Amino acid sequence: MGRFGKYLLLTCSVLATKCTVLPAVAASSKTTAETGPHPAGPHGQAVSRRGVPGTDRATEGSVLGANPQAEEISVRAAGRHADGTTNTTPGGGLMPRQTAPRSQSGVTRDFIAKQAPTGNISSMIANLPGVVYANQSPLATAGDNITMRGMNQTQIGYLFEGAPLADPINYEPYTAMLIDTENLGSVTVSQGSPDLNAPTFNAVGGQISATALNPSHRSGGFINLMGGNKSANKEFIRLETGDIGRSGIRGFVSFSHQSNNNWRGPGGLRRYHVDAKFVKEWGDDNSITAIFGYNKQEQTPFRSPSAAQWKQWGEGLSYTDHYTPGDANYYKLQLSNLNSQDVVVPMHFTLARGLKLSVTPYFVHQFGPAVGGENIPASGGAFGTQTYGDLGQPYVTGGRITTVAVDPWNQKVGAVNTSLNWTSGHNTLSGGYWYSYAMHEEHSTFATVDPSGKPANSYGKYGIRVDGGALLSGYNLNFMQQINALYLADTLKLLDDRLTLSAGFRAVMVSRQGTNDIPGADPYKTVRNYFAPLPQLAVSYAITSEDQIYINGTTSFRAPGSVQAYSQIFDPNSVGATSQPGSLKGEYGIGEEIGYRHNGALVHLQLSAFNMNLTNHQVSSTAYIPGTNTLISMPINAGGETIRGVQGELGLKPWHHFSPYVSAQYLHATTDNNLPVSATNAAGQSVIDYLPTAGKTMVATPHVTASVGLAYDDNRRFFGNFSLRYISAQWATFMNDQRVPAYVLSDITLGYRLPHVAHLKGPKIQLNLVNIGNNLYRSAPASIVTSARSRVGLFGNRTNAGSPIYLVGGNFAALVSLSTGF
């Protein structure tokens, strides 16, 4: 390594003879070198401390949570830059070391720090095998639309610092609310199987675990300033306390502001965000960590076109940029607000030799509102199953009132996850308990719009009232959920710790009840209880110190997503419900994997084959309430599904400053059942028929995905990377008669580290070019239908045609950022 001159890196690894156990609330991959600047060691070198979370290299893990971990001491001399990069992870940060007995990939600071600072957790993993990230904005600010092995984000368990901060009812992760990418330490992706001890109950499609940077032992900070096209800008600052005396406490607090114009259509985004993390360590692996997050975000959403609208308008379909009376498509009447406060407090204690306790309480508060323009009848409209009289509102045009439909959703979650782990000799016994209580309120209202296009009563704070004084509403939902989960696992290491046998069992109990206080709602109250037994088994064998084979069998469960699955949705323009409760059966998956992994001195390689069978597969779909700009989420029970495929990735450690990476997946997923549809018989009556969907390719499951990356970093001045992603065509209908065409995307990063500047540490300038080909494309189905054409069902009845809507991918963006430590 002498070619790096003063950038000397010496790493000494001492493998412990005993295995330690991953705490039940931790992500499945833990790391062994601190992500923040290192404390000063002898002669100015930096020495890491054992057991510090949030680092940039994944170590051994178990699908069951019993995690044999290496004890490492890393000595570095100026090897880490101010942005947290070390230029040591294979594939330019896309292939950290993995040893878990399952398909598992990840990204580290070596990759994250070189991406656009507007990104989110989902956008950071877009190059990993099997991951399809369907963006709507080149800045990755418009949501988490991803699939893994054909499962979307609502079927994937999201953990941040070991806690599930995603919406526990709709399962949307909203990762842009969780953390600024400048504070993101690492992300680990487990395709297809979750940890047995993870506090999730929807992870049939796998698990995504993210950690924040660990606070530095030195006081200082980091600043990043960004600007780009579409008036994009971001200002970020992080302040580090360093070690506070001899208290063992250190922490950081950061603040950011971000804004931009929408890349298509009027409107834009404004976001304010705060992150904080404090750590207290003492004794033998005892620690208490407190993580706090705050987010205030308002964005004009994008319109999702149908195939016909896309053909006619392309990316030009958008909301109008000026208001005329009666125009419910005016952009200022469409807003999506994502606000949150979250607190996570992981605590780890060594009770006795080989006996460890982990306790993680957490609290999450997420709230809106979301608003959308809608014209409603001035009189004679519907309030539930009733008809209202004259609303007595001003500004009536043609017998209709232009309003904003306000959805002030409000959700609070309090929970605690615990585990107790006992290691004796070559055996580790783990047990744990998770309890969660969630409350969700969602009472829609309407606010009249004045002739200037401004809501006349403060976005429905007071609302429009019908005769009798009740607020006009389409739904008034109150929802409660309790989760109790128990797990027990055992891990045995044999043959000089080369053979690892793990087995475990988890029992998840979900209790839900909800009411809809709208006249005529049927049912008014819904109560459902779910119980799922979840056994897991894994076998791993280390052929050499660099080569590993594994096989596992896992199970997973997911209760139906969205409160709309339990309640009717009404609208003033429709007599009767516009949306009926969906299937309330839980989704259950049984999966198997076999894989090979090589963690060499230069080359890292992973290959795996997988099979999964699902019952009551819940396909998440969104659709506009007819005649409105209000989107609702509804699960579709697609019955059984069979998923089979192979995936792999290859990455090289820096070789002559270059780090190539390639990943690919072939996926064959089919529907196992003929699906029921609404139809009309010869007598003109509405009946239920079936369409021959059995054996068809499952929706939103591209057969082939691939990624190629090349990173360069001379570890002194110049750095950059290039990535290219290919997504093959994917169906939007169960009958496979309308689809999203295949597309290719590519991004480039170019950067330069400035020479020494007084009082600054590692200043750099970075250029991110996103979608350099400026491809205009549909990125994924936003809604799913059975068939895009009218057909004759299996029983001879005529079925209706559906019209899927689509997400539109973001176009070209150029972003320049200047950052430095201090």
PDB file of N, CA, C and O in Angstrom, residues 3 21 48 51 61 82 123 140 169 176 185 206 267 277 329 340 466 468 500 616 650 681 692 713 751 761 785 795:
ATOM      1  N   ARG A   3       1.973   2.910  -2.375  1.00  0.00           N
ATOM      2  CA  ARG A   3       1.653   3.855  -3.425  1.00  0.00           C
ATOM      3  C   ARG A   3       0.737   4.956  -2.950  1.00  0.00           C
ATOM      4  O   ARG A   3       0.523   5.944  -3.630  1.00  0.00           O
ATOM      5  N   VAL A  21     -23.687 -11.802  20.458  1.00  0.00           N
ATOM      6  CA  VAL A  21     -25.020 -11.931  19.908  1.00  0.00           C
ATOM      7  C   VAL A  21     -25.540 -10.575  19.479  1.00  0.00           C
ATOM      8  O   VAL A  21     -25.428  -9.602  20.218  1.00  0.00           O
ATOM      9  N   SER A  48      -9.968   2.788  16.572  1.00  0.00           N
ATOM     10  CA  SER A  48     -11.410   2.591  16.762  1.00  0.00           C
ATOM     11  C   SER A  48     -11.670   1.826  18.037  1.00  0.00           C
ATOM     12  O   SER A  48     -10.796   1.159  18.580  1.00  0.00           O
ATOM     13  N   GLY A  51     -17.275  -2.470  19.265  1.00  0.00           N
ATOM     14  CA  GLY A  51     -18.687  -2.446  19.581  1.00  0.00           C
ATOM     15  C   GLY A  51     -19.400  -1.155  19.237  1.00  0.00           C
ATOM     16  O   GLY A  51     -20.537  -0.966  19.610  1.00  0.00           O
ATOM     17  N   GLY A  61     -23.353 -12.078  10.298  1.00  0.00           N
ATOM     18  CA  GLY A  61     -24.709 -11.976  10.801  1.00  0.00           C
ATOM     19  C   GLY A  61     -25.408 -13.297  10.631  1.00  0.00           C
ATOM     20  O   GLY A  61     -24.971 -14.166   9.911  1.00  0.00           O
ATOM     21  N   ALA A  82     -13.326  13.802   5.485  1.00  0.00           N
ATOM     22  CA  ALA A  82     -14.303  14.510   6.307  1.00  0.00           C
ATOM     23  C   ALA A  82     -15.724  14.025   6.064  1.00  0.00           C
ATOM     24  O   ALA A  82     -16.571  14.122   6.943  1.00  0.00           O
ATOM     25  N   SER A 123     -33.175   5.311  -2.513  1.00  0.00           N
ATOM     26  CA  SER A 123     -32.405   5.648  -3.713  1.00  0.00           C
ATOM     27  C   SER A 123     -30.957   5.189  -3.594  1.00  0.00           C
ATOM     28  O   SER A 123     -30.305   4.929  -4.611  1.00  0.00           O
ATOM     29  N   ALA A 140     -34.840  12.353  -6.000  1.00  0.00           N
ATOM     30  CA  ALA A 140     -35.265  11.302  -5.070  1.00  0.00           C
ATOM     31  C   ALA A 140     -36.039  11.868  -3.894  1.00  0.00           C
ATOM     32  O   ALA A 140     -35.897  11.420  -2.763  1.00  0.00           O
ATOM     33  N   ILE A 169     -49.185   0.757   9.655  1.00  0.00           N
ATOM     34  CA  ILE A 169     -50.479   0.314   9.148  1.00  0.00           C
ATOM     35  C   ILE A 169     -50.490   0.291   7.619  1.00  0.00           C
ATOM     36  O   ILE A 169     -50.874  -0.701   7.007  1.00  0.00           O
ATOM     37  N   ALA A 176     -37.309   9.629   3.348  1.00  0.00           N
ATOM     38  CA  ALA A 176     -36.807  11.000   3.281  1.00  0.00           C
ATOM     39  C   ALA A 176     -37.044  11.738   4.585  1.00  0.00           C
ATOM     40  O   ALA A 176     -36.376  12.738   4.867  1.00  0.00           O
ATOM     41  N   GLY A 185     -24.965   6.346   7.760  1.00  0.00           N
ATOM     42  CA  GLY A 185     -23.731   5.582   7.862  1.00  0.00           C
ATOM     43  C   GLY A 185     -23.658   4.403   6.926  1.00  0.00           C
ATOM     44  O   GLY A 185     -22.674   4.201   6.209  1.00  0.00           O
ATOM     45  N   GLY A 206     -38.458  -9.115   2.374  1.00  0.00           N
ATOM     46  CA  GLY A 206     -37.099  -8.865   2.820  1.00  0.00           C
ATOM     47  C   GLY A 206     -37.025  -7.721   3.804  1.00  0.00           C
ATOM     48  O   GLY A 206     -38.036  -7.274   4.356  1.00  0.00           O
ATOM     49  N   GLY A 267     -45.093  24.049  -9.069  1.00  0.00           N
ATOM     50  CA  GLY A 267     -44.961  23.625  -7.679  1.00  0.00           C
ATOM     51  C   GLY A 267     -43.579  23.123  -7.376  1.00  0.00           C
ATOM     52  O   GLY A 267     -42.660  23.179  -8.190  1.00  0.00           O
ATOM     53  N   LYS A 277     -27.985  12.521  17.500  1.00  0.00           N
ATOM     54  CA  LYS A 277     -27.621  11.210  18.037  1.00  0.00           C
ATOM     55  C   LYS A 277     -26.602  11.406  19.147  1.00  0.00           C
ATOM     56  O   LYS A 277     -25.583  12.097  18.966  1.00  0.00           O
ATOM     57  N   ASN A 329     -57.783  21.343 -10.791  1.00  0.00           N
ATOM     58  CA  ASN A 329     -56.429  20.874 -11.075  1.00  0.00           C
ATOM     59  C   ASN A 329     -55.375  21.951 -10.865  1.00  0.00           C
ATOM     60  O   ASN A 329     -54.223  21.780 -11.260  1.00  0.00           O
ATOM     61  N   SER A 340     -42.935  14.630  10.846  1.00  0.00           N
ATOM     62  CA  SER A 340     -42.662  13.541  11.782  1.00  0.00           C
ATOM     63  C   SER A 340     -41.758  13.990  12.904  1.00  0.00           C
ATOM     64  O   SER A 340     -40.956  14.925  12.756  1.00  0.00           O
ATOM     65  N   VAL A 466     -72.828  20.321   6.878  1.00  0.00           N
ATOM     66  CA  VAL A 466     -74.139  20.041   6.304  1.00  0.00           C
ATOM     67  C   VAL A 466     -75.208  20.421   7.319  1.00  0.00           C
ATOM     68  O   VAL A 466     -74.909  20.812   8.451  1.00  0.00           O
ATOM     69  N   GLY A 468     -77.588  20.247  10.243  1.00  0.00           N
ATOM     70  CA  GLY A 468     -77.388  19.524  11.489  1.00  0.00           C
ATOM     71  C   GLY A 468     -76.042  19.805  12.111  1.00  0.00           C
ATOM     72  O   GLY A 468     -75.796  19.446  13.264  1.00  0.00           O
ATOM     73  N   THR A 500     -22.072 -23.506  11.166  1.00  0.00           N
ATOM     74  CA  THR A 500     -23.013 -22.804  12.031  1.00  0.00           C
ATOM     75  C   THR A 500     -24.424 -23.305  11.746  1.00  0.00           C
ATOM     76  O   THR A 500     -24.884 -23.247  10.599  1.00  0.00           O
ATOM     77  N   ASN A 616     -52.365 -15.706  -0.248  1.00  0.00           N
ATOM     78  CA  ASN A 616     -53.029 -14.413  -0.024  1.00  0.00           C
ATOM     79  C   ASN A 616     -52.086 -13.244  -0.311  1.00  0.00           C
ATOM     80  O   ASN A 616     -51.988 -12.295   0.468  1.00  0.00           O
ATOM     81  N   LEU A 650     -20.738  -8.799  -8.025  1.00  0.00           N
ATOM     82  CA  LEU A 650     -19.285  -8.913  -8.025  1.00  0.00           C
ATOM     83  C   LEU A 650     -18.702  -7.527  -7.831  1.00  0.00           C
ATOM     84  O   LEU A 650     -19.100  -6.567  -8.501  1.00  0.00           O
ATOM     85  N   ASN A 681     -73.724 -10.133 -16.823  1.00  0.00           N
ATOM     86  CA  ASN A 681     -74.237 -11.301 -17.524  1.00  0.00           C
ATOM     87  C   ASN A 681     -75.142 -10.887 -18.678  1.00  0.00           C
ATOM     88  O   ASN A 681     -75.373  -9.698 -18.932  1.00  0.00           O
ATOM     89  N   PRO A 692     -58.645 -15.905 -16.648  1.00  0.00           N
ATOM     90  CA  PRO A 692     -57.589 -16.942 -16.584  1.00  0.00           C
ATOM     91  C   PRO A 692     -56.207 -16.343 -16.336  1.00  0.00           C
ATOM     92  O   PRO A 692     -55.345 -16.306 -17.216  1.00  0.00           O
ATOM     93  N   ASP A 713     -11.087   6.661  -7.132  1.00  0.00           N
ATOM     94  CA  ASP A 713     -10.719   7.541  -6.022  1.00  0.00           C
ATOM     95  C   ASP A 713      -9.229   7.377  -5.767  1.00  0.00           C
ATOM     96  O   ASP A 713      -8.775   6.289  -5.387  1.00  0.00           O
ATOM     97  N   GLY A 751     -15.674  14.560  -8.678  1.00  0.00           N
ATOM     98  CA  GLY A 751     -15.336  15.322  -7.482  1.00  0.00           C
ATOM     99  C   GLY A 751     -13.863  15.641  -7.373  1.00  0.00           C
ATOM    100  O   GLY A 751     -13.008  14.965  -7.972  1.00  0.00           O
ATOM    101  N   LYS A 761     -11.323  20.998   7.291  1.00  0.00           N
ATOM    102  CA  LYS A 761     -10.851  19.625   7.190  1.00  0.00           C
ATOM    103  C   LYS A 761     -11.486  18.966   5.964  1.00  0.00           C
ATOM    104  O   LYS A 761     -12.675  18.714   5.928  1.00  0.00           O
ATOM    105  N   VAL A 785     -54.552  -3.293 -12.335  1.00  0.00           N
ATOM    106  CA  VAL A 785     -55.897  -3.759 -12.684  1.00  0.00           C
ATOM    107  C   VAL A 785     -55.786  -5.183 -13.210  1.00  0.00           C
ATOM    108  O   VAL A 785     -54.703  -5.664 -13.550  1.00  0.00           O
ATOM    109  N   PHE A 795     -66.820 -17.936 -16.968  1.00  0.00           N
ATOM    110  CA  PHE A 795     -68.217 -18.359 -16.897  1.00  0.00           C
ATOM    111  C   PHE A 795     -69.069 -17.695 -17.980  1.00  0.00           C
ATOM    112  O   PHE A 795     -70.298 -17.761 -17.941  1.00  0.00           O
TER     113      PHE A 795
END
